[in-house]
mmCIF file of C-alpha atoms in Angstrom:
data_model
loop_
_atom_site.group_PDB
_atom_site.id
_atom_site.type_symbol
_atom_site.label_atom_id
_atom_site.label_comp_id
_atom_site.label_asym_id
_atom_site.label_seq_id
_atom_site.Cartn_x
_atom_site.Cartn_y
_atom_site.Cartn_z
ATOM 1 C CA UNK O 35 0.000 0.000 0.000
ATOM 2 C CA UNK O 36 1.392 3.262 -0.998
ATOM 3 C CA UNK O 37 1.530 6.170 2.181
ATOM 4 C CA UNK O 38 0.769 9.852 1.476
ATOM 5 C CA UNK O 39 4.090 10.780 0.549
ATOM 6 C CA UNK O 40 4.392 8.371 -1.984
ATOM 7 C CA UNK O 41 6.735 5.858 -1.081
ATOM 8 C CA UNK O 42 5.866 2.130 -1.633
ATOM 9 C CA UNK O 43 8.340 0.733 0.775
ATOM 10 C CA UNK O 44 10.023 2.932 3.445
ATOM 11 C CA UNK O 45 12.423 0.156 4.535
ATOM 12 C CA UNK O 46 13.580 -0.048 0.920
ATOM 13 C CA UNK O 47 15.125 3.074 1.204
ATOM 14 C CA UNK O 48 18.159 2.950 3.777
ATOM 15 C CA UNK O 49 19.376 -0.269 3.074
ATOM 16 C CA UNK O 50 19.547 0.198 -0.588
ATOM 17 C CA UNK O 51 21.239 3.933 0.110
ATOM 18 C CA UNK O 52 23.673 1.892 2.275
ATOM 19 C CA UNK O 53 24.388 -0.670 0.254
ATOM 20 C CA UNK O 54 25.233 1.544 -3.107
ATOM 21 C CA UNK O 55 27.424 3.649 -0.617
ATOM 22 C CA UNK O 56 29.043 0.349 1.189
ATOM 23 C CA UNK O 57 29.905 -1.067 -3.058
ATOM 24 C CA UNK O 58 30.976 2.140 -4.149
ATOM 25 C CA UNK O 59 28.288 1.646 -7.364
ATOM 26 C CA UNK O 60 28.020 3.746 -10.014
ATOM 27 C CA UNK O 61 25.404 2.620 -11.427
ATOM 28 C CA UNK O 62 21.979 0.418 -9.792
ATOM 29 C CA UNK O 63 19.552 -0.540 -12.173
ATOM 30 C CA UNK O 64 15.558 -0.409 -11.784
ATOM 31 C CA UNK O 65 12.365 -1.549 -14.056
ATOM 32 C CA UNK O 66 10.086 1.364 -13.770
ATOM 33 C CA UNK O 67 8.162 3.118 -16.207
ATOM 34 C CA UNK O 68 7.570 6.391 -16.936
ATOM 35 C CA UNK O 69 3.655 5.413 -17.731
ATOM 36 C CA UNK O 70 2.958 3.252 -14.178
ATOM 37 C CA UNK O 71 2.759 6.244 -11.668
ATOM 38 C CA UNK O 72 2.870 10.018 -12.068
ATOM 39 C CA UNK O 73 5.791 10.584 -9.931
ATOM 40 C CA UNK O 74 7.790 8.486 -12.473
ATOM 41 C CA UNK O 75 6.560 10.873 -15.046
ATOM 42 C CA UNK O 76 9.782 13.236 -14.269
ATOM 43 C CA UNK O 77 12.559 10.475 -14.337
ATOM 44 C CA UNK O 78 15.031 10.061 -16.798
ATOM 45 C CA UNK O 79 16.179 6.796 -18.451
ATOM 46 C CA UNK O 80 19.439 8.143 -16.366
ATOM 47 C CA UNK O 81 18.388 9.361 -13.278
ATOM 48 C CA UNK O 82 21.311 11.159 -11.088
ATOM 49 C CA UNK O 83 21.550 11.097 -7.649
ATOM 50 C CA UNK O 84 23.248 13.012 -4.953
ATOM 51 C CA UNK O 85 25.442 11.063 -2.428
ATOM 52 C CA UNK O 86 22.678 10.566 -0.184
ATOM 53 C CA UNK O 87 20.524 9.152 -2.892
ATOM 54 C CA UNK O 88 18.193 12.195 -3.497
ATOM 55 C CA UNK O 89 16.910 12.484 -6.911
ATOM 56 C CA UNK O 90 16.559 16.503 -7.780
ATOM 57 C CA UNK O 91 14.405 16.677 -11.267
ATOM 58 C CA UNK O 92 16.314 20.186 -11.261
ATOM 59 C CA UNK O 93 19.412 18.443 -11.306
ATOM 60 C CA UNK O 94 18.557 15.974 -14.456
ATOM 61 C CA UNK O 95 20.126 16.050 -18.087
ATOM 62 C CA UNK O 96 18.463 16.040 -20.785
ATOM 63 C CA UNK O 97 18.243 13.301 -23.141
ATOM 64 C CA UNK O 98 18.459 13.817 -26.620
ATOM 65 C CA UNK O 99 17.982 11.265 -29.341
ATOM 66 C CA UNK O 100 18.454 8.295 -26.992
ATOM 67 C CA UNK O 101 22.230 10.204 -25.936
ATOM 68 C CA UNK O 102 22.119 9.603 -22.240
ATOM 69 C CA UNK O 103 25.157 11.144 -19.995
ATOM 70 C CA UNK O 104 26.261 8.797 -17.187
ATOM 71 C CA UNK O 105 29.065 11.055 -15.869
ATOM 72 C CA UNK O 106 28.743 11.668 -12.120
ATOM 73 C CA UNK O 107 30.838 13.384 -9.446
ATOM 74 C CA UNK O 108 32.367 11.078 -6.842
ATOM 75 C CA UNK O 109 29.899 10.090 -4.163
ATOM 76 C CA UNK O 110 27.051 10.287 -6.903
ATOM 77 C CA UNK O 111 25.392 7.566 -9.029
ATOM 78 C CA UNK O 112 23.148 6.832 -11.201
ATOM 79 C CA UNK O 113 20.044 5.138 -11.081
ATOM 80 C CA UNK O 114 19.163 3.343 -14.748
ATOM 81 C CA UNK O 115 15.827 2.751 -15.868
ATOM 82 C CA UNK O 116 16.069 0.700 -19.200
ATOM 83 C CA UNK O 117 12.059 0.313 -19.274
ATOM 84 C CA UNK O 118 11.455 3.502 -19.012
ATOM 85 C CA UNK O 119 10.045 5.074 -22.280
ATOM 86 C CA UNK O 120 8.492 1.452 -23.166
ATOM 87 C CA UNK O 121 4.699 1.149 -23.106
#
């Protein structure tokens, strides 16, 4: 069941933030779609996040042409959704 703020799963959260940090990842990937949820709406196929694993839409590159930009500044990754544009 989904809470008012949105999140599915609060206990997701910190051990999957802890575990990117503890492997040093650059990159985790996920199966969501733009189309299943409106929040989803904003993410990119390449989603950055911040080194506590905040996702700022302000903060997001665009993506031209299927180009997608996986650079990111130590203590950042990248969260991957592959599924994304695919309805």
């Amino acid at each position: 069941k989904e809470r008012a703020d949105g999140t599915r799963n609060p206990l997701q959260t910190l051990p999957l933030t802890e575990k990117i940090q503890a492997e040093k990842f650059d990159a985790v990937f996920g199966g969501g779609r733009r189309d299943e949820e409106k929040a989803r709406a904003k993410e990119r196929v390449f989603s950055l996040r911040d080194e506590f694993s905040q996702w700022d839409p302000r903060r997001q590159r665009p993506e031209l042409w299927n180009l997608y930009n996986g650079r990111h500044a130590p203590g950042e990754h990248v969260r991957v959704f592959p599924l994304s544009n695919w309805t």
